[in-house]
CSV table of C-alpha atoms and ligand atoms in Angstrom, one decimal:
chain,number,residue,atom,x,y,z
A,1,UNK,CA,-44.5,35.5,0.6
A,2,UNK,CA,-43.0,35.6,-2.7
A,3,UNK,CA,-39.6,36.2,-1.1
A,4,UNK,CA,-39.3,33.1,0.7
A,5,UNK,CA,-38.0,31.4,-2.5
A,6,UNK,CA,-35.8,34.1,-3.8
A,7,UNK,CA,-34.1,33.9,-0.3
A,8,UNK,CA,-34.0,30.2,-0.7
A,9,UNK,CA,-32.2,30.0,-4.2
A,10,UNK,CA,-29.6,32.6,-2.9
A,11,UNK,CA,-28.8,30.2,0.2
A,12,UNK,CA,-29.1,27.1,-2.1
A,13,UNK,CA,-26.3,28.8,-4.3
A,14,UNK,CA,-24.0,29.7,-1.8
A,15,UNK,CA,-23.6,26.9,-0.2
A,16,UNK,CA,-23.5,25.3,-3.6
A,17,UNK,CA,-20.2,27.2,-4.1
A,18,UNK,CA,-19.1,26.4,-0.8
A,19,UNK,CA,-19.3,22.8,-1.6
A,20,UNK,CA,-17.4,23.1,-5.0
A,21,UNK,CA,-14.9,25.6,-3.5
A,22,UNK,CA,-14.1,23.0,-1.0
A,23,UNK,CA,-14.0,19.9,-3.4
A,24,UNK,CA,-11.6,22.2,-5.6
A,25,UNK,CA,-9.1,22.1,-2.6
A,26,UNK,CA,-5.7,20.3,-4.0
A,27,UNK,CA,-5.5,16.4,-4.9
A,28,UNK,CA,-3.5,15.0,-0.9
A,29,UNK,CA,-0.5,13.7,-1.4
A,30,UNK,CA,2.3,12.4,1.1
A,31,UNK,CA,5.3,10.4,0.0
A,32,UNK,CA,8.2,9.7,1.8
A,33,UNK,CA,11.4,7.8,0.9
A,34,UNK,CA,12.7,4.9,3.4
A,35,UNK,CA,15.2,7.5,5.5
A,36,UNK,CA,12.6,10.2,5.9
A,37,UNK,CA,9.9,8.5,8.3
A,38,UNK,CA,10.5,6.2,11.3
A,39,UNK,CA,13.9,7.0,12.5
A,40,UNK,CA,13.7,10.1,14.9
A,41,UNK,CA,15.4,8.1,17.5
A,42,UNK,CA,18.6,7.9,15.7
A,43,UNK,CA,18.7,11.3,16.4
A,44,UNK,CA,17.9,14.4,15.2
A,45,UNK,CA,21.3,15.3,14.9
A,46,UNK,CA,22.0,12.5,12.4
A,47,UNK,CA,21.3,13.8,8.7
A,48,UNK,CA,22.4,13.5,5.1
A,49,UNK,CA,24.8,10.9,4.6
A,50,UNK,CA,25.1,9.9,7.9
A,51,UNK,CA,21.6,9.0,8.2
A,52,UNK,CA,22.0,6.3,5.4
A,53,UNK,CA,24.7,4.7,7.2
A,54,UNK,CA,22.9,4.4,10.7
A,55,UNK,CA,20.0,3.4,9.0
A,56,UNK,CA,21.9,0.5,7.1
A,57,UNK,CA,23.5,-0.3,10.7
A,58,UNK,CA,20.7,-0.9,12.7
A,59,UNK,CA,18.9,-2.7,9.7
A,60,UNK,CA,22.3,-4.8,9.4
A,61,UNK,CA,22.4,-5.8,13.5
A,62,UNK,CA,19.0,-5.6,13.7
A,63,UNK,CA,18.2,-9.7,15.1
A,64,UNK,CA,16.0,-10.9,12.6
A,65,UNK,CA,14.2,-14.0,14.1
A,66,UNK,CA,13.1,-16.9,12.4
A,67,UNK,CA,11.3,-15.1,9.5
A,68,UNK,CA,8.8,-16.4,7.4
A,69,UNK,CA,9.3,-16.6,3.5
A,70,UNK,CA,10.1,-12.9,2.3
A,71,UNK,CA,7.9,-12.9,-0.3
A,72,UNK,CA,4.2,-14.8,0.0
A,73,UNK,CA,2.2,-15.9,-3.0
A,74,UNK,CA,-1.0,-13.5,-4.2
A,75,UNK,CA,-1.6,-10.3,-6.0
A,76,UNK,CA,0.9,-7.2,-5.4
A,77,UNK,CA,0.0,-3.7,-6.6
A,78,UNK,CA,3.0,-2.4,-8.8
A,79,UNK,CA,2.7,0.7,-9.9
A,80,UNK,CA,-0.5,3.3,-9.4
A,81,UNK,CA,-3.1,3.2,-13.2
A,82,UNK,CA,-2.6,7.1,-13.4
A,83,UNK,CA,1.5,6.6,-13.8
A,84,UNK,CA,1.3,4.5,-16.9
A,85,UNK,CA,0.3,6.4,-19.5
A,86,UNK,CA,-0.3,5.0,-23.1
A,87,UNK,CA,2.6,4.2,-25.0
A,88,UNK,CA,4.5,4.6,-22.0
A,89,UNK,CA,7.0,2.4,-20.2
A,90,UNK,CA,8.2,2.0,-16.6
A,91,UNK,CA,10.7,-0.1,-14.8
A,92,UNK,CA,9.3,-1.0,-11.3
A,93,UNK,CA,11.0,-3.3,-9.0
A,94,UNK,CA,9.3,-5.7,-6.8
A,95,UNK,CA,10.4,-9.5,-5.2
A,96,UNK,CA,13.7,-8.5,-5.9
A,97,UNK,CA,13.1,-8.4,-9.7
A,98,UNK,CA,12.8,-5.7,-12.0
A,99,UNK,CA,9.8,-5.2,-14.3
A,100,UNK,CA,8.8,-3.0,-17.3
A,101,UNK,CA,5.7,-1.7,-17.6
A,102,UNK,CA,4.2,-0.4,-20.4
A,103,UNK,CA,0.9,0.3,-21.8
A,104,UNK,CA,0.0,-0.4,-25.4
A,105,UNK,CA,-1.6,1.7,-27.9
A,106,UNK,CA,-5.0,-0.5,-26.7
A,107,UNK,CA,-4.6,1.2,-23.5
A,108,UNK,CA,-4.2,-2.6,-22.5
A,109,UNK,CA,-1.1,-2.7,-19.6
A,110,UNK,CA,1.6,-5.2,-20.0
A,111,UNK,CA,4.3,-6.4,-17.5
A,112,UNK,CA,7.2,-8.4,-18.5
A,113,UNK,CA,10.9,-9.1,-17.0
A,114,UNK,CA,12.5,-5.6,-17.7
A,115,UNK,CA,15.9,-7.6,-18.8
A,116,UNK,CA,15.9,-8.2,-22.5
A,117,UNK,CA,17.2,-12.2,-23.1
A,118,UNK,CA,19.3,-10.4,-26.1
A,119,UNK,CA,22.6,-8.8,-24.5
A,120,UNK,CA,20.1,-7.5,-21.3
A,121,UNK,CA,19.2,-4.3,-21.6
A,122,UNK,CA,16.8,-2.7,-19.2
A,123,UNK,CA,14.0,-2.3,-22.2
A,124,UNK,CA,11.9,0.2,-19.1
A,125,UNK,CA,15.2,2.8,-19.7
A,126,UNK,CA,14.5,4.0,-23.1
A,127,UNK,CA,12.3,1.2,-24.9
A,128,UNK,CA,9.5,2.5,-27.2
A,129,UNK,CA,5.7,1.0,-27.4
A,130,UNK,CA,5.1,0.1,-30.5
A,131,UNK,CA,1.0,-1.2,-30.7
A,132,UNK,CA,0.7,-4.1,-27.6
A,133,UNK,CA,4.7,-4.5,-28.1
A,134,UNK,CA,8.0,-3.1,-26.5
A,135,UNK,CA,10.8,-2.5,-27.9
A,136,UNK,CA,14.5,-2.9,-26.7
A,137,UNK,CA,16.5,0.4,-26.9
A,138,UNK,CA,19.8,-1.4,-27.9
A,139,UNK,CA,19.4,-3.5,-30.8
A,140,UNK,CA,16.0,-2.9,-31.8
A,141,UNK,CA,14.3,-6.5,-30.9
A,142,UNK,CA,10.6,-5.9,-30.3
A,143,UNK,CA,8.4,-8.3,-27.6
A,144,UNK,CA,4.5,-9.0,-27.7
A,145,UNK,CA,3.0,-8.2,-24.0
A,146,UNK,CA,0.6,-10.6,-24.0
A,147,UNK,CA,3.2,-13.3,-23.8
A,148,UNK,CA,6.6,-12.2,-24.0
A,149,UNK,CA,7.6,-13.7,-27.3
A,150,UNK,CA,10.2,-11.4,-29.6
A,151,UNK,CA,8.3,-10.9,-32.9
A,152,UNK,CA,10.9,-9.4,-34.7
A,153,UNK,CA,14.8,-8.9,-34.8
A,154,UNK,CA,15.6,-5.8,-37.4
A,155,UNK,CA,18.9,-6.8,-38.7
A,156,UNK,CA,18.5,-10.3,-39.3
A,157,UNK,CA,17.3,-12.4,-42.4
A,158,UNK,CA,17.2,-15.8,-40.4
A,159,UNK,CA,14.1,-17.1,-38.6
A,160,UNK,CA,14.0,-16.1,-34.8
A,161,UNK,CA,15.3,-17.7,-32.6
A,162,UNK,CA,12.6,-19.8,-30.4
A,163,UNK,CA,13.8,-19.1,-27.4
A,164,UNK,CA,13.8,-15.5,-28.0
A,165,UNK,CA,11.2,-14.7,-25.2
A,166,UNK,CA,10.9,-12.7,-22.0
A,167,UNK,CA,8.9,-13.7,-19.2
A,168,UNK,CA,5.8,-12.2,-18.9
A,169,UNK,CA,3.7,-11.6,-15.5
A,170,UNK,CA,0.1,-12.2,-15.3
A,171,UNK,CA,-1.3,-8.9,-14.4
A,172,UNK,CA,-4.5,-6.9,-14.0
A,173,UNK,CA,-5.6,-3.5,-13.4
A,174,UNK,CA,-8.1,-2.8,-10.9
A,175,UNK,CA,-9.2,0.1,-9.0
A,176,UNK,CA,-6.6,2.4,-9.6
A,177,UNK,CA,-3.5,-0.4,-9.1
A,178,UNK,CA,-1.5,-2.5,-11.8
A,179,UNK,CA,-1.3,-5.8,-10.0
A,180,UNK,CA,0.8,-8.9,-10.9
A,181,UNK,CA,0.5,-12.3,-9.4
A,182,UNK,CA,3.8,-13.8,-7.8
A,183,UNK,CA,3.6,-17.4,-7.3
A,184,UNK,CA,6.7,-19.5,-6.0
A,185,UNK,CA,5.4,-22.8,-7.3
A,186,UNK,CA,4.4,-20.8,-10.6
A,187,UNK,CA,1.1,-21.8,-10.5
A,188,UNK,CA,-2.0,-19.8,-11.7
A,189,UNK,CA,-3.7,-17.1,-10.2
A,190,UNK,CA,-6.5,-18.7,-7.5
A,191,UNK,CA,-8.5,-15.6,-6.1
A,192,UNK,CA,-8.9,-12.4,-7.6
A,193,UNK,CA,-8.9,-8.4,-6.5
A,194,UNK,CA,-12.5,-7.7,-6.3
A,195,UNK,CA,-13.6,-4.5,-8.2
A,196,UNK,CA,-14.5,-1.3,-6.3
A,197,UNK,CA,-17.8,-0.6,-8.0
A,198,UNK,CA,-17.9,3.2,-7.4
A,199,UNK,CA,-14.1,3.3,-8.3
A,200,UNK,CA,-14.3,1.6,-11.4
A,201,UNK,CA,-17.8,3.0,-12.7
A,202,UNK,CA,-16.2,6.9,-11.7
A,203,UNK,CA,-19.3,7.3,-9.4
A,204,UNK,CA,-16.8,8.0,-6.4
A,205,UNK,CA,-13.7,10.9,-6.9
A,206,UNK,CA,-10.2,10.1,-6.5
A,207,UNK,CA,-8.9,11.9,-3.5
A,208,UNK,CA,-5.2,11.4,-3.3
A,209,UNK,CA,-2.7,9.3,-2.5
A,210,UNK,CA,0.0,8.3,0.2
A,211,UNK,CA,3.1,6.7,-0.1
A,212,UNK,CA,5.7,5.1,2.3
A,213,UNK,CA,8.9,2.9,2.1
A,214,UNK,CA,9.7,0.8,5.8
A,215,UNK,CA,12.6,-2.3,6.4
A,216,UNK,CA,10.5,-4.8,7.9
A,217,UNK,CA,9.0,-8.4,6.7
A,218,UNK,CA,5.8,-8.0,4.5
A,219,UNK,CA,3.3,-10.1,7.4
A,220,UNK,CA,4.3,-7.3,10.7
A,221,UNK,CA,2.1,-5.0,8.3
A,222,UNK,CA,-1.0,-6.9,7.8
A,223,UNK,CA,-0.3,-8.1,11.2
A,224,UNK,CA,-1.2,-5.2,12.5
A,225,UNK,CA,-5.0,-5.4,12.0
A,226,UNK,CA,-5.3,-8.4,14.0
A,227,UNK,CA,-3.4,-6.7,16.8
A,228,UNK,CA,-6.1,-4.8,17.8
A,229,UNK,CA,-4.7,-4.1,21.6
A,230,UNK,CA,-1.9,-2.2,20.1
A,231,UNK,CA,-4.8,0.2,18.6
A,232,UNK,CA,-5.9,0.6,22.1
A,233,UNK,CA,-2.4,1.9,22.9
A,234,UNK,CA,-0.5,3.6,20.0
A,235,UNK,CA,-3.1,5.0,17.9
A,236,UNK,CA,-4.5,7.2,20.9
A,237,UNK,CA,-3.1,9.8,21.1
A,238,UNK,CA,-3.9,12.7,18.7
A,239,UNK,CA,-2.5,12.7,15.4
A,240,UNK,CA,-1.6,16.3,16.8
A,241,UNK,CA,1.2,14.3,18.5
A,242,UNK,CA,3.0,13.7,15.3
A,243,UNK,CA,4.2,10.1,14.5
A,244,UNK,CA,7.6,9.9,16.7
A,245,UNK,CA,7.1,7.3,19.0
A,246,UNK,CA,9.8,9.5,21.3
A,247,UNK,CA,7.0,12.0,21.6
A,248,UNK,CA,3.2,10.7,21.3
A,249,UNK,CA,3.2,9.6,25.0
A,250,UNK,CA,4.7,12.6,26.7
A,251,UNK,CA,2.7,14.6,28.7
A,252,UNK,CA,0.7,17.8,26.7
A,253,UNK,CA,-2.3,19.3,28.1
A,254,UNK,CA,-4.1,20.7,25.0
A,255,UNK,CA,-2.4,18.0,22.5
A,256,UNK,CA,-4.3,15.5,25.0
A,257,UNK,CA,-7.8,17.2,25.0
A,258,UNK,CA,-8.0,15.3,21.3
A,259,UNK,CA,-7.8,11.5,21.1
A,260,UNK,CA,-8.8,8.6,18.8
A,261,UNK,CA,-10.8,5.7,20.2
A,262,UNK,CA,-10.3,2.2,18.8
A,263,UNK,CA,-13.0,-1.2,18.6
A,264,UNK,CA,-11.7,-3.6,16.5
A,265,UNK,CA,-12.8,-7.7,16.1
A,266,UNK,CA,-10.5,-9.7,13.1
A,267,UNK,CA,-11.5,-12.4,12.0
A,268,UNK,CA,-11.2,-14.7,8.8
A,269,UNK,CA,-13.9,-15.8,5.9
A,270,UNK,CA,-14.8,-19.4,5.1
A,271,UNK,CA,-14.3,-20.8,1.4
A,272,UNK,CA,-13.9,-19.9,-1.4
A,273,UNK,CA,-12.9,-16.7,0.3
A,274,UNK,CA,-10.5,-18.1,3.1
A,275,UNK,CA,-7.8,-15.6,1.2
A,276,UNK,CA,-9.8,-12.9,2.8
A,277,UNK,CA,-10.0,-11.7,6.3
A,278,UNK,CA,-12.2,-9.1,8.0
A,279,UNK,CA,-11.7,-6.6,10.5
A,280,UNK,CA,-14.6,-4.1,11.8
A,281,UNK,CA,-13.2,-1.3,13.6
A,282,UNK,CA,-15.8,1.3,15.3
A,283,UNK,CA,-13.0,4.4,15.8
A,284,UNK,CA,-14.0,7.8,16.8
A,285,UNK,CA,-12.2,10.9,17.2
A,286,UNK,CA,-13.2,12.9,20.5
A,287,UNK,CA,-12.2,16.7,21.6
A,288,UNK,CA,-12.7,17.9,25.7
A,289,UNK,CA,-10.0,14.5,26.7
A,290,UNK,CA,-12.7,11.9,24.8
A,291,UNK,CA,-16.0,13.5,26.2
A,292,UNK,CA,-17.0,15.2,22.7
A,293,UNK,CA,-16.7,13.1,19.3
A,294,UNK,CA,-16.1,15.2,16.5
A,295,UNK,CA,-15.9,12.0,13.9
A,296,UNK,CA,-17.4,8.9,14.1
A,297,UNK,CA,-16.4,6.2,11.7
A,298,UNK,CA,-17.5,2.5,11.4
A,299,UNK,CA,-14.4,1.3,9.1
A,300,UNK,CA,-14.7,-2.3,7.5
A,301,UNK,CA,-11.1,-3.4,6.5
A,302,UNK,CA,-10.9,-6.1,4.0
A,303,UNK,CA,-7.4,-8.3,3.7
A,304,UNK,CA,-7.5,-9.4,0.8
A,305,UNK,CA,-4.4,-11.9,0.1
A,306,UNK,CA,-1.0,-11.3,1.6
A,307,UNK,CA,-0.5,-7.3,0.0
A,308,UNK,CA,-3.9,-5.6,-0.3
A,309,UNK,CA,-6.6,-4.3,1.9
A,310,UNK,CA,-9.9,-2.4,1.1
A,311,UNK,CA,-10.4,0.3,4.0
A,312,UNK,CA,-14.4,0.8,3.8
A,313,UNK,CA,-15.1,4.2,5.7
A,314,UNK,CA,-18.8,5.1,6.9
A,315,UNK,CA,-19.4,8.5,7.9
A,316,UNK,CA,-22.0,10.3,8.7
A,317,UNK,CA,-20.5,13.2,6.4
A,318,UNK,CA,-20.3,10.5,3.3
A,319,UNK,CA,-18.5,7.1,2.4
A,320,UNK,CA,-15.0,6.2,1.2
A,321,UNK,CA,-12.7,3.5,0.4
A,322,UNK,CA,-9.0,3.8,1.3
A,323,UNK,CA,-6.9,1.0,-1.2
A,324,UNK,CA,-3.4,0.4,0.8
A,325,UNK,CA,-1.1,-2.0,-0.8
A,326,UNK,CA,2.2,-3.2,0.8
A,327,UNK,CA,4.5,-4.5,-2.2
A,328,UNK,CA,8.2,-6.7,-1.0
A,329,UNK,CA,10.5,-4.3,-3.0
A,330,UNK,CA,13.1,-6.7,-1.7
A,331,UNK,CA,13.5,-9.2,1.4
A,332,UNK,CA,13.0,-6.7,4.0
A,333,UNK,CA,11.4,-3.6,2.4
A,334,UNK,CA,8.2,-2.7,2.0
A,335,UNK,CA,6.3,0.1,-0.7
A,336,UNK,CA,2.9,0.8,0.6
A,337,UNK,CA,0.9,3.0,-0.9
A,338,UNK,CA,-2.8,4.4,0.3
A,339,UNK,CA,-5.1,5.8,-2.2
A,340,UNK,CA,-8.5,7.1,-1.2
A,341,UNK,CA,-11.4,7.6,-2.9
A,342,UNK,CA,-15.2,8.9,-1.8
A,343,UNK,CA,-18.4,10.1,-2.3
A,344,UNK,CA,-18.7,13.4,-4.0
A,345,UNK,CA,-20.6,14.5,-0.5
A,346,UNK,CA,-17.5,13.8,1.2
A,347,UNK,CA,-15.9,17.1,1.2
A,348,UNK,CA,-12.7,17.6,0.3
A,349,UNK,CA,-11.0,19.0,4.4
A,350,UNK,CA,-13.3,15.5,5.9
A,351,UNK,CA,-11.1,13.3,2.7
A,352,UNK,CA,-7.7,14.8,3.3
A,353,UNK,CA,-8.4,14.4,6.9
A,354,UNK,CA,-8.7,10.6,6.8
A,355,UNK,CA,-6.1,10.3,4.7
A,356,UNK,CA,-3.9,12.4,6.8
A,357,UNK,CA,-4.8,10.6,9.8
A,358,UNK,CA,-4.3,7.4,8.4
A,359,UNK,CA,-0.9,8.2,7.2
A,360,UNK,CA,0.5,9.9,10.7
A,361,UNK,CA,-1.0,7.1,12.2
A,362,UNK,CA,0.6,4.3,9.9
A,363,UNK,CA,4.0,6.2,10.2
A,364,UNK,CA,3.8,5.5,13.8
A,365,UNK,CA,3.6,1.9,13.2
A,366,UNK,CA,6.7,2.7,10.8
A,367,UNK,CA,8.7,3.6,13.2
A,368,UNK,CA,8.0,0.2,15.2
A,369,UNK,CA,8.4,-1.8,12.3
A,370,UNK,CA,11.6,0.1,11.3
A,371,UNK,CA,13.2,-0.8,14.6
A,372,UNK,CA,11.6,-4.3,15.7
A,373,UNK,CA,12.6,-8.0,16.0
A,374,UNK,CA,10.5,-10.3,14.3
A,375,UNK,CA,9.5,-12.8,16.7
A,376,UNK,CA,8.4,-15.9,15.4
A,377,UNK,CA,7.0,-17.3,19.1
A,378,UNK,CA,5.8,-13.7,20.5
A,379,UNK,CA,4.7,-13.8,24.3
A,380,UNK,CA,0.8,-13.2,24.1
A,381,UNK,CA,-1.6,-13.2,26.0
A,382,UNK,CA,-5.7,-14.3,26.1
A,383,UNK,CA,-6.6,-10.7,24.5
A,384,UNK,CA,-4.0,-11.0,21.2
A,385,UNK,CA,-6.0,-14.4,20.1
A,386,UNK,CA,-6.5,-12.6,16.7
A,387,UNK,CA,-2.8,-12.3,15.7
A,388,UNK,CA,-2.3,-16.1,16.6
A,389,UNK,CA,-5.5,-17.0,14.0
A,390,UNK,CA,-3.9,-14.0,12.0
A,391,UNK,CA,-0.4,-15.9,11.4
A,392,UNK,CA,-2.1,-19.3,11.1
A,393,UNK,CA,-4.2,-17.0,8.1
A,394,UNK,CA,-1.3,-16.1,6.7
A,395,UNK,CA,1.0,-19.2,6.4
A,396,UNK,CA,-1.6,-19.7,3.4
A,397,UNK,CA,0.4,-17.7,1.4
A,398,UNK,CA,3.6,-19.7,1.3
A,399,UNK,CA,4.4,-22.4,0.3
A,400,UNK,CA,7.4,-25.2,-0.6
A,401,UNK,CA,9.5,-23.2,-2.5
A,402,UNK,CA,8.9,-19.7,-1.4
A,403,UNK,CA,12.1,-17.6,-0.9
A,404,UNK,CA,13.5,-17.8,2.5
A,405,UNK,CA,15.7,-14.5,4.1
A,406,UNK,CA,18.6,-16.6,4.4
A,407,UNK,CA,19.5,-16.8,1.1
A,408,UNK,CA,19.4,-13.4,0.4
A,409,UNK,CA,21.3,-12.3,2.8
A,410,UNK,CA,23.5,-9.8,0.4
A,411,UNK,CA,20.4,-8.1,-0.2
A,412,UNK,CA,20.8,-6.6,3.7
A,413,UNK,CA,23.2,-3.9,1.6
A,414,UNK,CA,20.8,-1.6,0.1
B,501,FES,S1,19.9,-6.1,-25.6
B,501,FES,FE1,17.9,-5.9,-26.3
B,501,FES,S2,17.9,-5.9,-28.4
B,501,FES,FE2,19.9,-6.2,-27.8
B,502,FE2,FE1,-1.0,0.3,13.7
């Protein structure tokens, strides 16, 4: 009798060490620049410097379509919380501007034009945090972050200058992001990011991160949760397959005994949260060609404004929330970065799987965005309803004086 508990206790401890073992397994991470995912089929014979150039020529010929405005109105993550330390500054470019960021001595984060009004230094290369201020590397003049305003000029005994100012951006920090608000009509912010509780209290674990640069218009991204036939189709096959469209349908007898299985219904909230839309996925990952599912997942997907969504995962192995933001770097490129974060029961292989997955399935969708025309009267049919209510959704976030393509055509040249 009395070794029934003894035996228990030695179990309880082992797979206690099994579970910490496993959570100790190292932080995911994937990041690719924009010539390293989504252009196998220039080739694998094109590298180097060569790959640049075919790259810029197919984004140069590339028909374009009648595009929407290039950069909507709404929140856009800028940088990742963990890459701003304190006292540190960044320069971070995003709508086709360039941006320091800096945290003050108050741990409070700041975000103003990076271009100082003086002679134009970039006050992110080499600038020094001085309290809630930044100051300019080349003559010395130091800016207040909470509104841009130059509080002091070193050399000088005459009163500053009043139009000695930088723009600031209204920012926020929120679940792991530094977000700024871009608004063509400069107008106030009208929604907010909502707070991830367990994020934000610590209650769930950072789990790492994914990061990926693509040349396409901002909306083909969030378009693609309203296109839920194209889950049906592209996201099938096993992420054994790889992410090169040139090789996910071909034939492969054991590849194809593993498949993902997509549900998905979009559709959009009613005020005051019409700047929100909702997809519920049911997606399930099978073995034996779909007869055995090894992981089933109910994931709610929040779209919050034109840049971020809130991935809510349900296992029955523990719970997770998977931030992707999709940031305009310029007219036709896109930064999105994924960062997930779980339940402490959520052991570490389950987390890198779903993030793994997610990113070898979104660099599939890379590769069609990379390549695509942007088709401003697609061909649909009854079934892709959702992406007609999605673009209707989506105008929302222009308006009369967003930036249009054609005037930026120079920027083509990166
Ligand atoms: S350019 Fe910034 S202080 Fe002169
Ligand atoms: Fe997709």
């Amino acid at each position: 009798m009395l070794d029934i508990p003894v035996f228990r206790v030695t179990q309880f401890r082992r797979v206690a060490f099994v579970v910490l073992a496993l959570q100790h397994i190292r932080l995911y991470t994937r990041q690719f620049d924009l010539t390293e995912v989504g252009w196998g089929c220039l080739g694998d014979d094109v590298v180097g410097k060569n790959l640049g150039e075919r790259i810029r020529e197919v984004h140069r010929l590339r028909k374009k379509g009648n595009l929407p405005p290039v950069y909507p109105n709404g929140w856009f993550a800028i940088i990742e919380s963990r890459k701003v330390a304190v006292a540190q500054v960044v320069s971070v470019q995003a709508f086709g501007e360039t941006m320091a960021v800096f945290r003050g001595e108050d741990k409070m984060v700041h975000v103003t034009d990076a271009y100082c009004p003086h002679i134009g230094a970039n006050m992110a290369v080499g600038g020094v945090v001085k309290g809630s201020c930044l100051e300019c590397p080349f003559h010395g003049w130091l800016f207040r972050g909470t509104d841009g305003v130059c509080v002091d000029i070193p050399y000088t005994a005459k009163a500053i200058p009043k139009t000695a100012k930088v723009k600031r951006w209204e920012s926020r920090e929120m679940n792991g992001f530094v977000f700024v608000w871009h608004d063509a009509e400069g107008r106030e912010p009208e929604w907010e990011v909502p707070e991830v509780h367990q994020i934000t209290s610590g209650s769930w674990s950072y789990r790492g991160r994914t990061q990926h640069h693509l040349l396409a218009h901002i909306q083909e991204i969030p378009e693609n949760g309203a296109d839920v036939a194209h889950l049906a189709h592209l996201h099938v096959p096993s992420i054994f397959k790889g992410a090169d469209l040139r090789h996910i349908f071909t034939h492969s007898w054991l590849q194809d005994l593993a498949k993902h299985n997509w549900n998905g219904e979009w559709q959009v909230r009613a005020e005051p949260e019409s700047h929100v839309a909702d997809l519920a996925v049911k997606h399930s990952f099978s073995l034996l060609g779909g007869k055995l599912n090894v992981l089933n997942m109910t994931v709610r997907a929040e779209q919050i404004g034109p840049g971020v969504v809130h991935l809510h995962f349900n296992t029955a192995v523990g719970s997770g929330v998977l931030i992707q933001t999709v940031t305009p770097v310029e007219p036709l490129r896109q930064r999105v970065i994924h960062q997930f974060y779980s339940s402490r029961f959520f052991l570490a292989p389950f987390s890198n799987f779903v993030l793994h997955s997610e990113a070898r399935h979104f660099e599939r969708d890379i590769m069609v965005w990379n390549n695509k025309q942007y088709l401003s009267q697609p061909l649909l049919v009854a079934e892709d309803r959702f992406i007609v209510r999605f673009r209707r959704w989506y105008s929302q976030f222009y308006s009369e004086n967003s930036p249009k393509f054609s005037f930026q055509k120079e920027s083509l040249d990166w």
